Short mmCIF file of C-alpha atoms and ligand atoms in Angstrom, two decimals:
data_model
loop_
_atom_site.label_atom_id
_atom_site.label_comp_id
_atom_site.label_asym_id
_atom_site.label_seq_id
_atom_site.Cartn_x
_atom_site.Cartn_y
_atom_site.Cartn_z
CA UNK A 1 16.81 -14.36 5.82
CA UNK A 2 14.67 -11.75 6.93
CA UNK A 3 11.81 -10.03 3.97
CA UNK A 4 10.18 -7.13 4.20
CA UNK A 5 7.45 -6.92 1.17
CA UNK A 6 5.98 -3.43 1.91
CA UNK A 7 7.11 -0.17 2.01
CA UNK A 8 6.33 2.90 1.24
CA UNK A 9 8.73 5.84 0.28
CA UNK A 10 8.07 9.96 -0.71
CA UNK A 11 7.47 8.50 -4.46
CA UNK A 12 3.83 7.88 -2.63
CA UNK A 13 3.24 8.66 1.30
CA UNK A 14 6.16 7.01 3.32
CA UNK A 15 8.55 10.22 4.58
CA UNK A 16 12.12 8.23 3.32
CA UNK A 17 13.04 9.51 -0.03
CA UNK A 18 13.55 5.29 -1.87
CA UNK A 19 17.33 6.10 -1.48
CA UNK A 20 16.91 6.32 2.44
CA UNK A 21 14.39 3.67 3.01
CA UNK A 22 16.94 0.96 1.09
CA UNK A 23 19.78 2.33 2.99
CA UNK A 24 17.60 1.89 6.27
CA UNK A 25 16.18 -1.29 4.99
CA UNK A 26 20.15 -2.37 5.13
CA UNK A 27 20.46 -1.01 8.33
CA UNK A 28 17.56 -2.83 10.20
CA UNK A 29 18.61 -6.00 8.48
CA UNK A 30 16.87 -6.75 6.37
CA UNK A 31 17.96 -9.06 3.25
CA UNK A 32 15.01 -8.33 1.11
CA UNK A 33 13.29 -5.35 0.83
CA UNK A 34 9.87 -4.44 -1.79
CA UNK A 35 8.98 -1.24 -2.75
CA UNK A 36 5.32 -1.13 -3.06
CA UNK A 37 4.50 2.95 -3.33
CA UNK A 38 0.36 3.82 -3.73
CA UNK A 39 0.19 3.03 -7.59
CA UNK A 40 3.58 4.10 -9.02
CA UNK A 41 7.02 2.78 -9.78
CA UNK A 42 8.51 5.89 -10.03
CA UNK A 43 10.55 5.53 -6.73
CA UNK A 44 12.53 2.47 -8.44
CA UNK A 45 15.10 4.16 -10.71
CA UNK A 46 16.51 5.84 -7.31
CA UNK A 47 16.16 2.59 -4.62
CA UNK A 48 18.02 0.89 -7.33
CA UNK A 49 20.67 3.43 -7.39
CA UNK A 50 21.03 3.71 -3.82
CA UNK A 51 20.89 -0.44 -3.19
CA UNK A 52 23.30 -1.49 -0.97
CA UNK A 53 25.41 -4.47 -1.27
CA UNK A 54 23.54 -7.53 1.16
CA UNK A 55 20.02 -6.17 0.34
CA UNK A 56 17.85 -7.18 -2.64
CA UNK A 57 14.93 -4.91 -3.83
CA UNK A 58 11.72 -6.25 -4.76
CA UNK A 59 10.16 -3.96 -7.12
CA UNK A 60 6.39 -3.63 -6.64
CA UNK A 61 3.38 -1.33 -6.00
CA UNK A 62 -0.10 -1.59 -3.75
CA UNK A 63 -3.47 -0.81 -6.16
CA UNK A 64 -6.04 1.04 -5.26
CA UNK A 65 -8.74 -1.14 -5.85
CA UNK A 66 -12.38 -0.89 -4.94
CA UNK A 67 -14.95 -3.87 -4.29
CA UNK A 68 -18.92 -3.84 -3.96
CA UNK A 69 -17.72 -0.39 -2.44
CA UNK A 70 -15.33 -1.52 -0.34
CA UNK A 71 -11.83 0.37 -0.60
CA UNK A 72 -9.06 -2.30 -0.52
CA UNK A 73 -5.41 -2.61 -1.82
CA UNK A 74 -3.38 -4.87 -4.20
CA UNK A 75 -0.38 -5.43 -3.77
CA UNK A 76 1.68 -6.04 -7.34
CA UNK A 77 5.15 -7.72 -7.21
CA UNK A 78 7.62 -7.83 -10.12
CA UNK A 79 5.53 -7.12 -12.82
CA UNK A 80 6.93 -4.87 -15.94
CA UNK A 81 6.31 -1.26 -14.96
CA UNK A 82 6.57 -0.27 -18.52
CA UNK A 83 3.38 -3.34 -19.61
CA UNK A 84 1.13 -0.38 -21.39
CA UNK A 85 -2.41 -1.11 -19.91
CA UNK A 86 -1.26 -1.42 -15.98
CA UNK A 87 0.67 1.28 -16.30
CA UNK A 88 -2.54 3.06 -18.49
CA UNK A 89 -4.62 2.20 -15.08
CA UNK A 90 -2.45 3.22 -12.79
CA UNK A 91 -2.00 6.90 -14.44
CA UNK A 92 -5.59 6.77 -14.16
CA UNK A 93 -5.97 5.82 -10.11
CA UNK A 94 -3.15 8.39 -9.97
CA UNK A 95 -4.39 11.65 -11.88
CA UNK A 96 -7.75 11.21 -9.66
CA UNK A 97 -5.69 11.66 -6.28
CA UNK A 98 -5.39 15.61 -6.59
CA UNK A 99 -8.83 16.11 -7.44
CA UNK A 100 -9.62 13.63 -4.41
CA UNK A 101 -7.43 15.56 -1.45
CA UNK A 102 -8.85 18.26 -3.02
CA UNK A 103 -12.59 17.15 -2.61
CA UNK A 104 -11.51 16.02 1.03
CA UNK A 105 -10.36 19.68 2.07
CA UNK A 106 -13.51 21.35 0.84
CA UNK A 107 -15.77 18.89 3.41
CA UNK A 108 -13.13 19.52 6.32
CA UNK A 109 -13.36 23.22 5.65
CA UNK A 110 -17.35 22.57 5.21
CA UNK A 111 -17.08 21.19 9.07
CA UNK A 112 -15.34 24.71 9.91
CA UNK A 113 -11.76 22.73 10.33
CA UNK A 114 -9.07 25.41 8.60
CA UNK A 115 -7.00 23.37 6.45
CA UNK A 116 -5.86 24.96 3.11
CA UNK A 117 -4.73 22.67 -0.19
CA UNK A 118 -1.68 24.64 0.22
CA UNK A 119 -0.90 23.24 3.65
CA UNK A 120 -1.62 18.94 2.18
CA UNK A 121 0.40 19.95 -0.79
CA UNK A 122 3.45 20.93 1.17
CA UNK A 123 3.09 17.92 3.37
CA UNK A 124 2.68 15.73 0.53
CA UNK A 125 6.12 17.49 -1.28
CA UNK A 126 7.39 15.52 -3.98
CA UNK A 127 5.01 12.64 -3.22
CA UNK A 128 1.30 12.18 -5.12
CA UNK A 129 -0.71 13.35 -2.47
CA UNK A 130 -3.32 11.13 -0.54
CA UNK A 131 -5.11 10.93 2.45
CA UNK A 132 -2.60 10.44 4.71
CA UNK A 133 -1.35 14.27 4.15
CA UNK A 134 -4.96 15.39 4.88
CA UNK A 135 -4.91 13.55 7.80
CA UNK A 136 -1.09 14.77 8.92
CA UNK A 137 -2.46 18.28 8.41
CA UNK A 138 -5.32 17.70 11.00
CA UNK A 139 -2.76 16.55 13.19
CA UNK A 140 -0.82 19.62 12.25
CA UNK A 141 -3.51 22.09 12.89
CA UNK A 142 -4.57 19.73 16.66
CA UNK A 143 -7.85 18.59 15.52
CA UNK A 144 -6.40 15.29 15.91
CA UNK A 145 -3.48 14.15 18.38
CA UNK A 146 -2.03 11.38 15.57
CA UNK A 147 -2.62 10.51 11.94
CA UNK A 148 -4.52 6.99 13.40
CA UNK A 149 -7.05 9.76 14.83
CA UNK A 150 -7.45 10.82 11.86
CA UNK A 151 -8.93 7.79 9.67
CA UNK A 152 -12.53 7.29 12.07
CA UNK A 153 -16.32 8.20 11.05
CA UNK A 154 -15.46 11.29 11.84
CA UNK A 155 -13.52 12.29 9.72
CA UNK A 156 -11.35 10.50 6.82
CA UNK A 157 -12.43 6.72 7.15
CA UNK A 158 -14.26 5.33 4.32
CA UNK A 159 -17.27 6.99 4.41
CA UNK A 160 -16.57 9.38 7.34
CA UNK A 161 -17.22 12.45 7.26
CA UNK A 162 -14.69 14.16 5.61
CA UNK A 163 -14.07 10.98 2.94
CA UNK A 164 -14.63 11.74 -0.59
CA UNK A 165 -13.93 8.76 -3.23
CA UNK A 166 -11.62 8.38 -6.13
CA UNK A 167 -11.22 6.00 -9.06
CA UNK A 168 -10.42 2.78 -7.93
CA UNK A 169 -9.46 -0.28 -9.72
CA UNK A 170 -11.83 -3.29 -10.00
CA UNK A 171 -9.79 -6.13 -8.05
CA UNK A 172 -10.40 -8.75 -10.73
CA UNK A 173 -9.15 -5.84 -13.48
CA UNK A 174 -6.41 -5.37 -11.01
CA UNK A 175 -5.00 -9.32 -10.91
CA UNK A 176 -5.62 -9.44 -14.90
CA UNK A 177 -3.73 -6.85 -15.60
CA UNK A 178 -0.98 -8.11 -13.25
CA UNK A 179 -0.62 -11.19 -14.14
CA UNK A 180 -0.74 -9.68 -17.93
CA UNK A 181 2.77 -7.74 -17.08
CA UNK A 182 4.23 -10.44 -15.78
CA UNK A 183 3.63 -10.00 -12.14
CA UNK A 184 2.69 -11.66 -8.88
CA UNK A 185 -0.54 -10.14 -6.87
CA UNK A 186 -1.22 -10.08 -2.87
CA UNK A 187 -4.17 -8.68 -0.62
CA UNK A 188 -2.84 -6.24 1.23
CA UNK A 189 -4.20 -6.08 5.36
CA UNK A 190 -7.29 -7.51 3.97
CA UNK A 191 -9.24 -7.00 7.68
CA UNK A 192 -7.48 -4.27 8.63
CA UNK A 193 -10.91 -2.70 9.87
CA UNK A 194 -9.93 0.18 11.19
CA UNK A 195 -9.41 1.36 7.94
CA UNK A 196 -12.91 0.97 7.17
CA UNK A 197 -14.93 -2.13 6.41
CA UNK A 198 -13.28 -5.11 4.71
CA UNK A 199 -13.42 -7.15 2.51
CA UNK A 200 -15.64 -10.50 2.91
CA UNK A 201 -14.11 -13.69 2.91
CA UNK A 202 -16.61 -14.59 0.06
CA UNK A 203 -14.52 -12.51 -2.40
CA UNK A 204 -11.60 -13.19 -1.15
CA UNK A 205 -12.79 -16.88 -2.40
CA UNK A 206 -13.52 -15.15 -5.67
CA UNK A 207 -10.32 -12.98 -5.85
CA UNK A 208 -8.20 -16.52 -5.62
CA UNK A 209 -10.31 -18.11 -7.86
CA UNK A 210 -9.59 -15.37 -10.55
CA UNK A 211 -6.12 -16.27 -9.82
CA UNK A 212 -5.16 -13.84 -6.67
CA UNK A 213 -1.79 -15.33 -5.51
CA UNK A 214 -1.76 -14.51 -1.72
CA UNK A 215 -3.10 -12.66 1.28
CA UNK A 216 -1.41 -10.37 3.75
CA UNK A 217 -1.47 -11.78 6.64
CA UNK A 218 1.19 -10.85 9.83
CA UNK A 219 0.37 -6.90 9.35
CA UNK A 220 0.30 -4.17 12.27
CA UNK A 221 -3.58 -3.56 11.60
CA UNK A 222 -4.42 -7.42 12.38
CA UNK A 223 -4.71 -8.80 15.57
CA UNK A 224 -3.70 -12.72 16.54
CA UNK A 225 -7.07 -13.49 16.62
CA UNK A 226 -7.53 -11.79 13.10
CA UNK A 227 -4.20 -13.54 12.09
CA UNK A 228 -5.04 -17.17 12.66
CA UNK A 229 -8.33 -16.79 10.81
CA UNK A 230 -6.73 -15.22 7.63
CA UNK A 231 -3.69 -18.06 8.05
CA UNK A 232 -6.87 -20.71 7.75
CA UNK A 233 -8.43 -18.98 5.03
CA UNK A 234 -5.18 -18.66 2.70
CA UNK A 235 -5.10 -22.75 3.52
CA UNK A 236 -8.22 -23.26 2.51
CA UNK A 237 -8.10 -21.49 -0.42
CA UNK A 238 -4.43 -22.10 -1.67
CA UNK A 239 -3.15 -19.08 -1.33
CA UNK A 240 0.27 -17.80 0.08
CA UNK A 241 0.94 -15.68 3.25
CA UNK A 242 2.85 -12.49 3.50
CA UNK A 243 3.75 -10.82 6.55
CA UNK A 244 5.11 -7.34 5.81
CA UNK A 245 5.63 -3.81 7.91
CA UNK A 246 3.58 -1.99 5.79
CA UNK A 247 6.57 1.14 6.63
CA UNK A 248 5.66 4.74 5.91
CA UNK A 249 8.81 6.40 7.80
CA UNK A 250 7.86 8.41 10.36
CA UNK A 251 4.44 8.90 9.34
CA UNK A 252 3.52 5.64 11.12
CA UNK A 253 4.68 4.24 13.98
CA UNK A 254 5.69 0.38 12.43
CA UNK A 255 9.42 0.08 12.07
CA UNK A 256 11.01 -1.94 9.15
CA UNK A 257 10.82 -5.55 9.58
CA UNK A 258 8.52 -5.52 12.33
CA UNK A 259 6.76 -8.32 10.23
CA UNK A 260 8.50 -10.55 7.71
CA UNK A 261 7.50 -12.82 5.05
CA UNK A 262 8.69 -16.55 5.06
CA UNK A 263 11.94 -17.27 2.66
CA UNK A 264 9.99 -19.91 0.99
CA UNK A 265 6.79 -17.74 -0.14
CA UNK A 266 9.07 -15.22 -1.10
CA UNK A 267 10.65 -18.25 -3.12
CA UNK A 268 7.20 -18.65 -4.68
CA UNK A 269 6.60 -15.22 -5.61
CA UNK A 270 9.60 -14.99 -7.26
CA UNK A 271 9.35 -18.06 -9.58
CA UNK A 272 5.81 -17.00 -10.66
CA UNK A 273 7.16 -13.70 -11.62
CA UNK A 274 8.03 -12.86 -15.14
CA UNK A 275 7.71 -9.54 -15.31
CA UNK A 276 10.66 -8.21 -13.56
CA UNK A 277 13.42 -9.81 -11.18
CA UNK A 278 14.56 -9.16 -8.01
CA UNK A 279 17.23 -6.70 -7.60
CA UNK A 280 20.67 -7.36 -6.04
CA UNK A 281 22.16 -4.65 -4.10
CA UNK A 282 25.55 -3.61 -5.95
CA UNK A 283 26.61 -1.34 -3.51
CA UNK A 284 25.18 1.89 -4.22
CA UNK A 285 25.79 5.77 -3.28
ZN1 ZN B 301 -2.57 -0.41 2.10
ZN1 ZN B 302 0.80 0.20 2.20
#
């Protein structure tokens, strides 16, 4: 049984519409597949549609959540999208993103680099725009060779250059509110560095003492090194292991089911679940 618990699709910054990635998901065979777009659900209704018999969807979202400064995501599993104060928070995290991009193309055109809001807004398309567009239009306009190039001190990493901030959600807030509609919480690539600093293991403590239900572990941004560390620290601290793509489509280069998660945690996950349940794939168009 192989799982893949995150993906992105264009309801957030992945580049398959959540009918194609569920079709692909199929194709790569996989048996389980989540859906985990930058706070939304609204890529469900259509994956669900599109689900094909063999594959079971995992609804779910990753949180943009923010720690003693420290950017960091969340990722949420089968809560109830409609539970009114996650889905008050998320609207929140959400509405801040244009704003955000926007802040983030007025520094790069500060540093004399040419890109326009109309150029991230047409990358982004139907998606909510973040800062992977800004960084695909630097790669458009050769400033950078990939979108990787992109997130350094120079220019879009946390704090870089060309970084601006948006509302995040307070971690503890985040598992709270969670666990309040019904769903299942996970760190996502919690020292994935390159992405800018990370999170001490001292609040990861904290996080799974406020009842944080696993860490990410087997993730494209962690190295084996970084792996067997995090695998000690989830023992330690009781909490389950995920290993998951972390898919985008072609904006990054990790293919679907290039890390999996282990039948039995998935097992887990979905018994402490009540806010949703896992989706069987009827067949769709
Ligand atoms: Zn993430
Ligand atoms: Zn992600």
């Amino acid at each position: 049984m192989r799982i893949d618990l995150h993906c992105h699709s264009t309801a957030s910054d992945g580049t398959d519409t959540p009918a194609e990635l569920v079709r692909n998901a199929a194709a790569a065979g996989l048996d389980v597949v989540a859906l985990t777009d930058h706070d939304t659900t609204r890529g469900y209704a259509e994956a669900v549609a599109a689900l094909p018999s063999g594959l079971t969807l995992v609804t779910g979202a990753e949180l943009s959540c923010r720690i003693g400064g420290v950017s960091m995501h969340m990722l949420a599993y089968l809560f109830d999208p409609e539970e009114p104060a996650l889905l008050a928070e998320r609207e929140l995290v959400r509405d801040d993103r244009v704003p955000r991009a926007r802040a983030m193309v007025a520094k790069l055109n500060e540093l004399d680099v040419p890109v326009t809001w109309e150029q991230v807004a047409r990358i982004a398309g139907e998606g909510s725009v973040g800062r992977p567009h800004v960084a695909a239009a630097l790669v458009e306009l050769g400033v950078v060779p990939t979108v990787s190039d992109a997130f350094t001190q120079d220019w879009l990493a946390d704090g870089g250059r060309a970084y601006a901030e948006k509302h995040e959600t307070d971690p503890f807030e985040a598992i709270r509110l969670v666990k309040g509609a019904g769903g299942v919480t996970v760190l996502a690539h919690p020292a994935a560095a390159k992405r800018g600093r990370t999170v001490p293991e001292s609040d990861v403590a904290e996080l799974a003492a406020a009842g944080l239900d696993g860490i990410e572990v087997d993730h494209m941004d962690h190295d084996a090194d970084t792996r067997d560390r995090l695998r000690g620290l989830a023992k330690d601290l009781g909490l389950l292991v995920t290993g998951s793509s972390d898919y985008h489509g072609s904006r990054k280069t990790c293919e679907l089911g290039e890390y999996t998660t282990d039948p039995e945690v998935y097992g887990e996950i979905t018994r402490r679940s009540t806010g949703a349940f896992p989706v069987p794939g009827a067949g769709g168009a």
